[in-house]
mmCIF file of C-alpha atoms and ligand atoms in Angstrom:
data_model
loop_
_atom_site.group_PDB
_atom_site.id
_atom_site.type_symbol
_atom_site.label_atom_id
_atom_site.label_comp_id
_atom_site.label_asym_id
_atom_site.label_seq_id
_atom_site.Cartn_x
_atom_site.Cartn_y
_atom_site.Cartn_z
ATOM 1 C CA UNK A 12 -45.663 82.592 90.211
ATOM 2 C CA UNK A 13 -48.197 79.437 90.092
ATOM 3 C CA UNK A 14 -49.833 79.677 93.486
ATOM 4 C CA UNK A 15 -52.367 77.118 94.767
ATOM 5 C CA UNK A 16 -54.521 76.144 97.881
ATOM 6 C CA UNK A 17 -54.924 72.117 97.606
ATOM 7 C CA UNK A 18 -58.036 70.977 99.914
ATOM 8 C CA UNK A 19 -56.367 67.300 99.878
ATOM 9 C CA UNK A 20 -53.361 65.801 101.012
ATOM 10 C CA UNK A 21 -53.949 64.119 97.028
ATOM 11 C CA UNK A 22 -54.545 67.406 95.503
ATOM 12 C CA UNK A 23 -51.132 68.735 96.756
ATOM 13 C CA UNK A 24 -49.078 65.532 95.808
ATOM 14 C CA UNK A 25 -50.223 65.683 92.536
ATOM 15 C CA UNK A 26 -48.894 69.222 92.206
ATOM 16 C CA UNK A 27 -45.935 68.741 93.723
ATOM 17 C CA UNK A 28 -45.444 65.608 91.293
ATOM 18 C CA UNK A 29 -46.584 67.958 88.360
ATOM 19 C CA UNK A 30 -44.247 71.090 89.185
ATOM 20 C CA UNK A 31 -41.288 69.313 90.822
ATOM 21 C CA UNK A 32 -38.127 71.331 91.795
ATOM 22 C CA UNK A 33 -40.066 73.902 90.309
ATOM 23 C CA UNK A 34 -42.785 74.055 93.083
ATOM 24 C CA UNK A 35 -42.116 74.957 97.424
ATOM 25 C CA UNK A 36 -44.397 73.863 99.763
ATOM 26 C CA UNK A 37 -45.427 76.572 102.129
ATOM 27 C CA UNK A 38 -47.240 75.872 106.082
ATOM 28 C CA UNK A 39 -46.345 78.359 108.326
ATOM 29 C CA UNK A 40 -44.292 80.433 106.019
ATOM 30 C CA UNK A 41 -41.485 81.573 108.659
ATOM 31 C CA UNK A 42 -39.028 80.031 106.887
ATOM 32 C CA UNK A 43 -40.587 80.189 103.625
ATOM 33 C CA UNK A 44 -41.826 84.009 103.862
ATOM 34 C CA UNK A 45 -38.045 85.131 104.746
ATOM 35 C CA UNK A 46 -36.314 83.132 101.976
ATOM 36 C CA UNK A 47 -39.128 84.750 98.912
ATOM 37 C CA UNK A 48 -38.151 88.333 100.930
ATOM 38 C CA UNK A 49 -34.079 87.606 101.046
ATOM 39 C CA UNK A 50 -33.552 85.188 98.522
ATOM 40 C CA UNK A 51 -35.858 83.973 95.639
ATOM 41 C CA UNK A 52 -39.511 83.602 94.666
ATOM 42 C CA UNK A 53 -40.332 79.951 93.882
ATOM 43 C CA UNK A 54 -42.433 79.337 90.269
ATOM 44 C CA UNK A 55 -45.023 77.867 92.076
ATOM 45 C CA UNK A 56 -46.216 78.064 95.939
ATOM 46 C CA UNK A 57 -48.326 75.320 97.568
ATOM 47 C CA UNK A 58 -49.639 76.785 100.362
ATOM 48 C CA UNK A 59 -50.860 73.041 102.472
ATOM 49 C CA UNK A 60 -52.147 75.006 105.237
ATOM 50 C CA UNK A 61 -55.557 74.352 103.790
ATOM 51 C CA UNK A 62 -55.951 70.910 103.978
ATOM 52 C CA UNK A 63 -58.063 69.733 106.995
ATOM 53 C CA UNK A 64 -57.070 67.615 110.054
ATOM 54 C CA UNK A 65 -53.540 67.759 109.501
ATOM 55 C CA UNK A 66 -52.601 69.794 112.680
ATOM 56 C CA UNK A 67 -53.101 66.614 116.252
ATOM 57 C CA UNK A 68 -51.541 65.450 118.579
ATOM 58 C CA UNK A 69 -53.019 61.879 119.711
ATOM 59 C CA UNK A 70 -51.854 58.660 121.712
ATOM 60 C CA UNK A 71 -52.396 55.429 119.829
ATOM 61 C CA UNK A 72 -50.495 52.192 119.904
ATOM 62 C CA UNK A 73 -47.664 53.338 122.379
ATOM 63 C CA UNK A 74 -46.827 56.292 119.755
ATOM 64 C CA UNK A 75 -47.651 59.940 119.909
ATOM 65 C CA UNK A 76 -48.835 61.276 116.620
ATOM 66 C CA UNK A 77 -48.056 65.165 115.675
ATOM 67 C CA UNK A 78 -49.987 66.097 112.379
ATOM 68 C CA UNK A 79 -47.470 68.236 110.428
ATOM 69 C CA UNK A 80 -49.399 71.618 110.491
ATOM 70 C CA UNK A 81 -49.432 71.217 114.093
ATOM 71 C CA UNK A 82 -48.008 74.505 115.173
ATOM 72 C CA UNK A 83 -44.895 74.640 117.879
ATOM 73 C CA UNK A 84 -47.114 76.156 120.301
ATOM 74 C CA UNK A 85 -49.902 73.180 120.098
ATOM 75 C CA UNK A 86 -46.631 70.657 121.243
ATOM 76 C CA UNK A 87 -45.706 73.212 123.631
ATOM 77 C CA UNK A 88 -49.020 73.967 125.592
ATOM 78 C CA UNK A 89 -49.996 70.156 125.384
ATOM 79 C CA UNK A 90 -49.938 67.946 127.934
ATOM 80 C CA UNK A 91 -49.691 65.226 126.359
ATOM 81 C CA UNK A 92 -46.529 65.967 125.163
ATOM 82 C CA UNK A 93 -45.068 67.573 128.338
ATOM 83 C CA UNK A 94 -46.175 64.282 130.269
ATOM 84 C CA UNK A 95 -45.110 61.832 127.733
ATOM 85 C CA UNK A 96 -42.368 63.534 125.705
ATOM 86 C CA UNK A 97 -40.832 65.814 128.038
ATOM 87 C CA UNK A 98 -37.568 66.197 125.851
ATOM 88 C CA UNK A 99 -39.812 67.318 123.259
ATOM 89 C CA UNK A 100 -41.477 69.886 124.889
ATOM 90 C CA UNK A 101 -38.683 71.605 126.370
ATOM 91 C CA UNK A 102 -37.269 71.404 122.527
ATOM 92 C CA UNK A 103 -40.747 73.700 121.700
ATOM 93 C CA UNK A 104 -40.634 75.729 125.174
ATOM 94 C CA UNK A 105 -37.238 76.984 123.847
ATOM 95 C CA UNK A 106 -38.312 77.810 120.378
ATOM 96 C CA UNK A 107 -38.076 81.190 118.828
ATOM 97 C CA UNK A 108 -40.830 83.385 120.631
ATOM 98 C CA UNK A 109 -44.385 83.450 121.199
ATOM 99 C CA UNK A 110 -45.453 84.426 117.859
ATOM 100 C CA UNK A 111 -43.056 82.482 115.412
ATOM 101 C CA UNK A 112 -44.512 79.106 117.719
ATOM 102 C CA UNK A 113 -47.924 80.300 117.239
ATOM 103 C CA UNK A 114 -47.168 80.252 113.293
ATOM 104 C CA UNK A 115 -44.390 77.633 112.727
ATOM 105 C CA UNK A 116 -45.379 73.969 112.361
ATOM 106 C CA UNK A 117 -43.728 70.761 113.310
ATOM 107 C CA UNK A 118 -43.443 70.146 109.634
ATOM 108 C CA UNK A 119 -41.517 72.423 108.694
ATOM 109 C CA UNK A 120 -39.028 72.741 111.545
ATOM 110 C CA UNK A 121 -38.331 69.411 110.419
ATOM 111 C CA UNK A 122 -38.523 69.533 106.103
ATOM 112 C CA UNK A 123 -36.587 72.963 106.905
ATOM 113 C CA UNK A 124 -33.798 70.067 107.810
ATOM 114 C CA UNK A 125 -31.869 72.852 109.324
ATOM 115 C CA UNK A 126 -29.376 71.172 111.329
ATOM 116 C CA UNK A 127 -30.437 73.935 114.091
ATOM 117 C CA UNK A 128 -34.232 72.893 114.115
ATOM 118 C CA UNK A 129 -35.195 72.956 117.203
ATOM 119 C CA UNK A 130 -37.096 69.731 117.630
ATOM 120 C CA UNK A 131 -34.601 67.653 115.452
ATOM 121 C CA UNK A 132 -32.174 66.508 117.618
ATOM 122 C CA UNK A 133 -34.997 65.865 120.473
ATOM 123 C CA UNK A 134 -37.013 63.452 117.819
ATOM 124 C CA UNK A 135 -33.770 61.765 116.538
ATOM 125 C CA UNK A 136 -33.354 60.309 120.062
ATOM 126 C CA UNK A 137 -36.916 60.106 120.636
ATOM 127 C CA UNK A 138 -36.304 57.307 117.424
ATOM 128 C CA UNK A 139 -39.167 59.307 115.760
ATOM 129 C CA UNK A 140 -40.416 58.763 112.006
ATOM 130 C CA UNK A 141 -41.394 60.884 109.321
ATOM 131 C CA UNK A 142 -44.948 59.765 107.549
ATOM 132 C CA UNK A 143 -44.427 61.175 104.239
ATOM 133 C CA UNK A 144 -47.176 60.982 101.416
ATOM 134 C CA UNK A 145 -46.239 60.870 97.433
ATOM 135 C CA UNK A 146 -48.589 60.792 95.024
ATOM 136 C CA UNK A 147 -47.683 56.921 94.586
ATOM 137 C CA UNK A 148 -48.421 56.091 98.695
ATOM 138 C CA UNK A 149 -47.119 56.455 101.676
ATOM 139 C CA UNK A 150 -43.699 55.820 103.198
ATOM 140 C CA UNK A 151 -42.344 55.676 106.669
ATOM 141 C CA UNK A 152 -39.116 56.946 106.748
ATOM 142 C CA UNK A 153 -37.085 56.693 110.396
ATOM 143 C CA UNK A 154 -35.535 59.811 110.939
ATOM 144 C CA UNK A 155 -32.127 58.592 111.843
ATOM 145 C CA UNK A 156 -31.957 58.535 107.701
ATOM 146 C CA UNK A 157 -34.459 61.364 106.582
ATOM 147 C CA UNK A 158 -31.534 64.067 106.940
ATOM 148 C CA UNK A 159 -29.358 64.430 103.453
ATOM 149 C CA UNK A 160 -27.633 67.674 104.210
ATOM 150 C CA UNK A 161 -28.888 71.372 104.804
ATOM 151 C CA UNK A 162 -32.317 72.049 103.684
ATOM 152 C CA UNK A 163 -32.231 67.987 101.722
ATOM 153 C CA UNK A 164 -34.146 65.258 103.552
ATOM 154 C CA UNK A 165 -35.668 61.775 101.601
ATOM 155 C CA UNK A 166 -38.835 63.949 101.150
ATOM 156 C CA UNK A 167 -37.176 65.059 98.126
ATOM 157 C CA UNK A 168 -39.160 67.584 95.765
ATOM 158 C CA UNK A 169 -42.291 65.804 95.603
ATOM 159 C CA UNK A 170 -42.717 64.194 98.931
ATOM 160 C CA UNK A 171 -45.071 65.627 101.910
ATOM 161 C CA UNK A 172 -44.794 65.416 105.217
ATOM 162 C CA UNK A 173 -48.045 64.366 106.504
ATOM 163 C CA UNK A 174 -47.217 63.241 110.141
ATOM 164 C CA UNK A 175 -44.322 62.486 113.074
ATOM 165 C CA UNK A 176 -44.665 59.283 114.685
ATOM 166 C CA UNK A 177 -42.387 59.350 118.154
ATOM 167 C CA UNK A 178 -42.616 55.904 119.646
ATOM 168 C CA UNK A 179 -43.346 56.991 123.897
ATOM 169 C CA UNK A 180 -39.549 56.100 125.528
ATOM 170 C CA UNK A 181 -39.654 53.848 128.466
ATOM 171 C CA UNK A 182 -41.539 54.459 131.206
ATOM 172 C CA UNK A 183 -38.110 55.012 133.346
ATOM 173 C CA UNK A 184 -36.253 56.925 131.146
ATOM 174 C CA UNK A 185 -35.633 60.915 131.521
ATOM 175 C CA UNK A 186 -34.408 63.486 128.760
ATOM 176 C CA UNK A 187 -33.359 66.899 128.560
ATOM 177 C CA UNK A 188 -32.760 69.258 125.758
ATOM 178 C CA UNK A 189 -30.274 71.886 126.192
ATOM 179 C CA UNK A 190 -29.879 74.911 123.787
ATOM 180 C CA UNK A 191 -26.903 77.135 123.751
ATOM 181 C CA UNK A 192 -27.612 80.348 121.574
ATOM 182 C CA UNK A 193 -25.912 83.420 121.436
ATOM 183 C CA UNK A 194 -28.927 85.501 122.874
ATOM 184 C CA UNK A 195 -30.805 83.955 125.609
ATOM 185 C CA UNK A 196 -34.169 84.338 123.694
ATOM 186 C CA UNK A 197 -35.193 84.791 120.181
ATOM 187 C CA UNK A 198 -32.204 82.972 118.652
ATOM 188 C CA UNK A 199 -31.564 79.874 116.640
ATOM 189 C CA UNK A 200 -29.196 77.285 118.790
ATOM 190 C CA UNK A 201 -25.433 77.504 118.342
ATOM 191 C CA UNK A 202 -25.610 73.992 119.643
ATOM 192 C CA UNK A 203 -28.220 71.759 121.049
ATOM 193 C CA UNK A 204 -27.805 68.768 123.068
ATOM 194 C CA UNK A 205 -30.699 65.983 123.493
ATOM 195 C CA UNK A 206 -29.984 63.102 125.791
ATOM 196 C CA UNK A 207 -32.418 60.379 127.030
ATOM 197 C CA UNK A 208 -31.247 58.527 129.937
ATOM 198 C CA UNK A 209 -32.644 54.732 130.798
ATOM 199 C CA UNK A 210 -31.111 52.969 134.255
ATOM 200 C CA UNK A 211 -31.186 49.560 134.707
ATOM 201 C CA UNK A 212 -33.043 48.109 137.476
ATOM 202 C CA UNK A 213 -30.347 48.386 140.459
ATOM 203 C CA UNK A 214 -30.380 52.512 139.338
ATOM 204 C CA UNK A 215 -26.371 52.053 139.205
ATOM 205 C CA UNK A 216 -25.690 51.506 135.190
ATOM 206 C CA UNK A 217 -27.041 52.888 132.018
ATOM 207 C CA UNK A 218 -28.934 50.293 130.598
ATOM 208 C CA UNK A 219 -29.946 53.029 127.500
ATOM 209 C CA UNK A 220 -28.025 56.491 126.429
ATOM 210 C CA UNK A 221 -29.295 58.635 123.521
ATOM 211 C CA UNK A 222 -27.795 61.491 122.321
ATOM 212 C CA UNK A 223 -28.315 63.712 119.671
ATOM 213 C CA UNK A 224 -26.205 66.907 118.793
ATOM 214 C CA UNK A 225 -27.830 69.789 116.828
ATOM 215 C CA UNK A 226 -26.002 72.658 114.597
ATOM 216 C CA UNK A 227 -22.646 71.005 115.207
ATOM 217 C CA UNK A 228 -22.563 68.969 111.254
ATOM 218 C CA UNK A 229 -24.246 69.169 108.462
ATOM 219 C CA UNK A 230 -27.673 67.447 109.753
ATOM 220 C CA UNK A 231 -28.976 66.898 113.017
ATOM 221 C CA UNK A 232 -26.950 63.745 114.432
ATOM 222 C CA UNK A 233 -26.638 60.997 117.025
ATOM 223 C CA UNK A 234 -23.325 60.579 118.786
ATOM 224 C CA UNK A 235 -23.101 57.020 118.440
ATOM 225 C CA UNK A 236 -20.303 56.381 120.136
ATOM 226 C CA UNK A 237 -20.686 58.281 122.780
ATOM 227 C CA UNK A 238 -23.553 56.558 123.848
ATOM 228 C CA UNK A 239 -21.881 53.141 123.088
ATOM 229 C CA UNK A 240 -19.422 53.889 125.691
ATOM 230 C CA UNK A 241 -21.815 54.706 128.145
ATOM 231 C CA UNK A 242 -24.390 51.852 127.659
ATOM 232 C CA UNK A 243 -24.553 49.014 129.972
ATOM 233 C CA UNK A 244 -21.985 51.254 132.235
ATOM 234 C CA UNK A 245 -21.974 52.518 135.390
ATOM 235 C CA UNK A 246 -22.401 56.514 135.395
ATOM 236 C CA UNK A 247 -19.227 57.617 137.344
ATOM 237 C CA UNK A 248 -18.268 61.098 136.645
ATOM 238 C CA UNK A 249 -14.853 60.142 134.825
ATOM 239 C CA UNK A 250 -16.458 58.016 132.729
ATOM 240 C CA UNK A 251 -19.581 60.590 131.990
ATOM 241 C CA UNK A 252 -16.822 63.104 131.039
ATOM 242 C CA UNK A 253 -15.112 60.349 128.736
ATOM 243 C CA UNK A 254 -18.012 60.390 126.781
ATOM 244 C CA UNK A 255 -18.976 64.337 126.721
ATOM 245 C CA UNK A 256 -15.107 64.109 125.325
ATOM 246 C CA UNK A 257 -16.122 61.410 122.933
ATOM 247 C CA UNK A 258 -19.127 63.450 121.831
ATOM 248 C CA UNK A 259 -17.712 66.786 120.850
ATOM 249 C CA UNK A 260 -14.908 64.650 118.384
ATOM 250 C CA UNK A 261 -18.157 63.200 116.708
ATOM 251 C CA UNK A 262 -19.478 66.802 116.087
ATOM 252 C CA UNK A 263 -18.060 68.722 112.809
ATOM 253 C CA UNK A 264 -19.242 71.894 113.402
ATOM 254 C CA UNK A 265 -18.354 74.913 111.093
ATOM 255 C CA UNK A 266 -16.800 78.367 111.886
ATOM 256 C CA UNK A 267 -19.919 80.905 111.497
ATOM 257 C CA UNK A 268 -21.065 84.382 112.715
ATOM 258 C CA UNK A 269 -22.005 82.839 115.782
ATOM 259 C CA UNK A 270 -19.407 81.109 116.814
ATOM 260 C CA UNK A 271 -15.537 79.291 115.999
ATOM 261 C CA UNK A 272 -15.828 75.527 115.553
ATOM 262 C CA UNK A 273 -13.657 75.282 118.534
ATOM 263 C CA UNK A 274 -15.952 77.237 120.776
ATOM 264 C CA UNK A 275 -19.000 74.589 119.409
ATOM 265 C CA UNK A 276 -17.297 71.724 120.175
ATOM 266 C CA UNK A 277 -16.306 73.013 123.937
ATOM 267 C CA UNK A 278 -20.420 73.613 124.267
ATOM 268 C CA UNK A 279 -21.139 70.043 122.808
ATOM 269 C CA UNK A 280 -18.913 68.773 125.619
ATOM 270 C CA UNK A 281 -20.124 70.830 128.381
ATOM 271 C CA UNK A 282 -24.312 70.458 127.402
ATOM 272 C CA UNK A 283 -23.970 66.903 126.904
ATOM 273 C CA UNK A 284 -21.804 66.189 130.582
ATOM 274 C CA UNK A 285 -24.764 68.733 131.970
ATOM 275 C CA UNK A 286 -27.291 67.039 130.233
ATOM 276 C CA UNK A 287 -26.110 63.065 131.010
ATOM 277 C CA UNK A 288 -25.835 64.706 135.177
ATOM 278 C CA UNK A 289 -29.259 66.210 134.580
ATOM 279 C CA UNK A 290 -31.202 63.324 133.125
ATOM 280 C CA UNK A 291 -29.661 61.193 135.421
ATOM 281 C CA UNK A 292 -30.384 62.794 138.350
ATOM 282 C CA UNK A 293 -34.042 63.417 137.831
ATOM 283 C CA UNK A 294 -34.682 59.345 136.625
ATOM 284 C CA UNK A 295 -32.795 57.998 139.750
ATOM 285 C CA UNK A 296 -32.737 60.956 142.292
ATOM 286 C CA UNK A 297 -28.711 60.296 142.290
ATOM 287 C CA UNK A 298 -26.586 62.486 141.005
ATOM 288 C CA UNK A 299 -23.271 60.655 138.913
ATOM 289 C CA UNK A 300 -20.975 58.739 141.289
ATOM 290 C CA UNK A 301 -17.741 61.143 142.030
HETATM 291 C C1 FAD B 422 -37.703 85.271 113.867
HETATM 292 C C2 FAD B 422 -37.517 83.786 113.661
HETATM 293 C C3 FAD B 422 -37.056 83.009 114.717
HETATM 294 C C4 FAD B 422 -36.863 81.631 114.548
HETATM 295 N N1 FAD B 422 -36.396 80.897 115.615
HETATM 296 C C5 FAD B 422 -36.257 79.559 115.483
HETATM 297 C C6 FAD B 422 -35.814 78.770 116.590
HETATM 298 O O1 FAD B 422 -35.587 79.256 117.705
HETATM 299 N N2 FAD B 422 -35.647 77.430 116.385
HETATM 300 C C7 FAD B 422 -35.904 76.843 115.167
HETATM 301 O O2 FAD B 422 -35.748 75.635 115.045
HETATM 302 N N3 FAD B 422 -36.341 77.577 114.108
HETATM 303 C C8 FAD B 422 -36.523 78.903 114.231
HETATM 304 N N4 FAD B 422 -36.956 79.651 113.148
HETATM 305 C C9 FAD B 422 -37.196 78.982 111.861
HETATM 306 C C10 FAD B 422 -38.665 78.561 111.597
HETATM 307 O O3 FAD B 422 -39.573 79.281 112.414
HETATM 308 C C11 FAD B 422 -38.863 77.050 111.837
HETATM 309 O O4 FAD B 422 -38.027 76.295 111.012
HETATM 310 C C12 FAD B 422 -40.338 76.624 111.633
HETATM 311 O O5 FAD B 422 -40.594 75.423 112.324
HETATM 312 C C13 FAD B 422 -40.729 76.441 110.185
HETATM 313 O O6 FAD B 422 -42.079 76.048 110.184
HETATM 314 P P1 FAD B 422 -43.125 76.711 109.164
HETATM 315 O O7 FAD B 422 -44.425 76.025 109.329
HETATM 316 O O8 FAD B 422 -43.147 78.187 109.300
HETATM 317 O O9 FAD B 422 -42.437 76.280 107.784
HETATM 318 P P2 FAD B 422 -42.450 76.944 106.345
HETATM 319 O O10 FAD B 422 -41.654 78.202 106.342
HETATM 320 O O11 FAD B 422 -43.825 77.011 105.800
HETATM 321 O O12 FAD B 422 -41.648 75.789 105.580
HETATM 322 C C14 FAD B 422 -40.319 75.439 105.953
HETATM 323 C C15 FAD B 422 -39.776 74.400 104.961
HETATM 324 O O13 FAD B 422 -40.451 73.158 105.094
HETATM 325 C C16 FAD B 422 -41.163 72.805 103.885
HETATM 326 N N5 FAD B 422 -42.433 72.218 104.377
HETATM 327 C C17 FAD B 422 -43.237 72.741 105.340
HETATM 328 N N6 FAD B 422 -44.195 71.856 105.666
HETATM 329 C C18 FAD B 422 -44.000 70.769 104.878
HETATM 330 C C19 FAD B 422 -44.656 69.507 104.773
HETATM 331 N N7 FAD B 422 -45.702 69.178 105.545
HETATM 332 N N8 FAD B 422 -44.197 68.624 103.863
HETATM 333 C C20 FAD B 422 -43.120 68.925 103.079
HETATM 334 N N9 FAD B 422 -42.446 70.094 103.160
HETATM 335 C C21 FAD B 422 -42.879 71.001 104.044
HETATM 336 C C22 FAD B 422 -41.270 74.095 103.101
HETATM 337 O O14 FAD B 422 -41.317 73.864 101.707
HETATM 338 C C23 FAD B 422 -39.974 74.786 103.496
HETATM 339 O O15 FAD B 422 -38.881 74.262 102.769
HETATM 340 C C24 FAD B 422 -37.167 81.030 113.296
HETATM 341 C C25 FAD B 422 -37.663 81.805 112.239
HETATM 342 C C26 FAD B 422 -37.840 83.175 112.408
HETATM 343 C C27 FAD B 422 -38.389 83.987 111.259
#
């Protein structure tokens, strides 16, 4: 095996244009470091965490900019983040334990493309994008279409990830990001449920609904029409249900060791109701009208 240590974000393009499918990128290695042990070796490792300045987290230009290498517990002891992106935070708060957050980056949460990452469905309502470096330029590449399937984003073989751009949500807008694993702690989500919540002025109707479903399909999603039939609405409780309902038909989840399909779609319904009542509540101090 071809191993290198690039010093530049050019230097490890190049490679990865030179070696292809034949090369992995490595960061943290907790993803990377189980498949060598379980699965294969790759022909050639290129091991990014060398390059400098590549792990911030800054405010510029309404945006808050996460450098890839920027390890899970950076996002989650920030406050930055927990002021301005609280769905994100509680997306890293919930991640794996202390010291797989201390190791595992941003980047590769997200260029693992597992449709259980963690902070997926939290940046694909957060309407986040991917700044991804080839060794022909840069792209920016919105993540609603950077997910291809399991482990496949636009990124391809030769792309890197060199930073996450998440545009700061309104000012009266409130998310939550619920996880449902199958052991409280230490455990990849069965499902995960991120919803951002914006009233309109009057605090009566939805002027804004995200919502993004993780683990339930073959990427990280947002259940479009759920949120259509919320948007512009007023949040009574039938209607809130209506669209947990509406939700769980646009998951496809599969039947794994963890769960049935059935049993996933029941928890996309029930964390996305919770998590509609929850946001709700905390941005207008009401709960859903009964
Ligand atoms: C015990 C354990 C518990 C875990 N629990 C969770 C959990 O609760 N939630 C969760 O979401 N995940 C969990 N994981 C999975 C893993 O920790 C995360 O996916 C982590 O964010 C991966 O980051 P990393 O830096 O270690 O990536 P690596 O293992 O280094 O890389 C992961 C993938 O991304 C690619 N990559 C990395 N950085 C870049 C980049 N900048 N540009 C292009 N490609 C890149 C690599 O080639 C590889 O394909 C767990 C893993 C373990 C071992």
């Amino acid at each position: 095996m071809d191993y290198f240590e690039p010093k530049t974000l050019r230097e490890a393009v190049s490679l990865l244009a030179r070696y292809g499918e034949k090369a992995k990128v490595i960061a943290g290695g907790t993803d990377v470091l189980v498949d060598m042990k379980f699965k294969e070796e790759p022909l050639c490792l290129v091991n990014i965490k060398r390059i400098p300045g590549m792990s911030y987290i800054r405010e510029e230009k309404g945006s808050l900019r996460i450098g890839a290498l920027t390890p899970i517990r950076e996002i989650e002891t920030s406050p930055l983040v927990r002021q301005k992106l609280p769905l994100l935070w509680e997306s890293a708060h919930q991640f794996a334990s202390l010291q797989i957050r201390n190791t595992a980056t941003i980047g590769g949460n997200v260029c693992r493309a597992s449709p259980s990452g963690e902070t997926l469905a939290p940046l694909l309502v957060l309407e986040a994008s991917a700044i991804a470096r080839f060794s022909k330029g840069e792209k920016k590449l919105p993540f609603t279409e950077l997910f291809l399937g399991p482990g496949k984003t636009l990124l391809g073989a030769k792309g890197l990830l060199r930073e996450i751009e998440v545009p700061l949500p309104s000012k009266e807008s409130r998310g939550t990001y619920l996880k449902h694993a199958v052991r409280g702690a230490m455990d990849i989500a069965m499902v995960g449920v991120a919803v951002l919540v914006t009233p309109d002025g009057g605090g009566k109707k939805a002027r804004d609904v995200r919502i993004g479903l993780g683990a339930v399909a073959p990427t990280p999603i947002r259940a479009k029409r759920a949120e259509k039939a919320l948007r512009g609405k007023t949040m009574a409780r039938a209607l809130v249900e209506e669209a947990a309902r509406i939700a769980a038909s646009e998951s496809s989840p599969i039947s794994d060791q963890r769960s049935s399909a059935e049993y996933r779609r029941w928890i996309v319904e029930t964390l996305t109701r919770r998590g509609l009542e929850q946001s709700w509540k905390a941005v207008t101090g009401k709960e859903v009208d009964g």
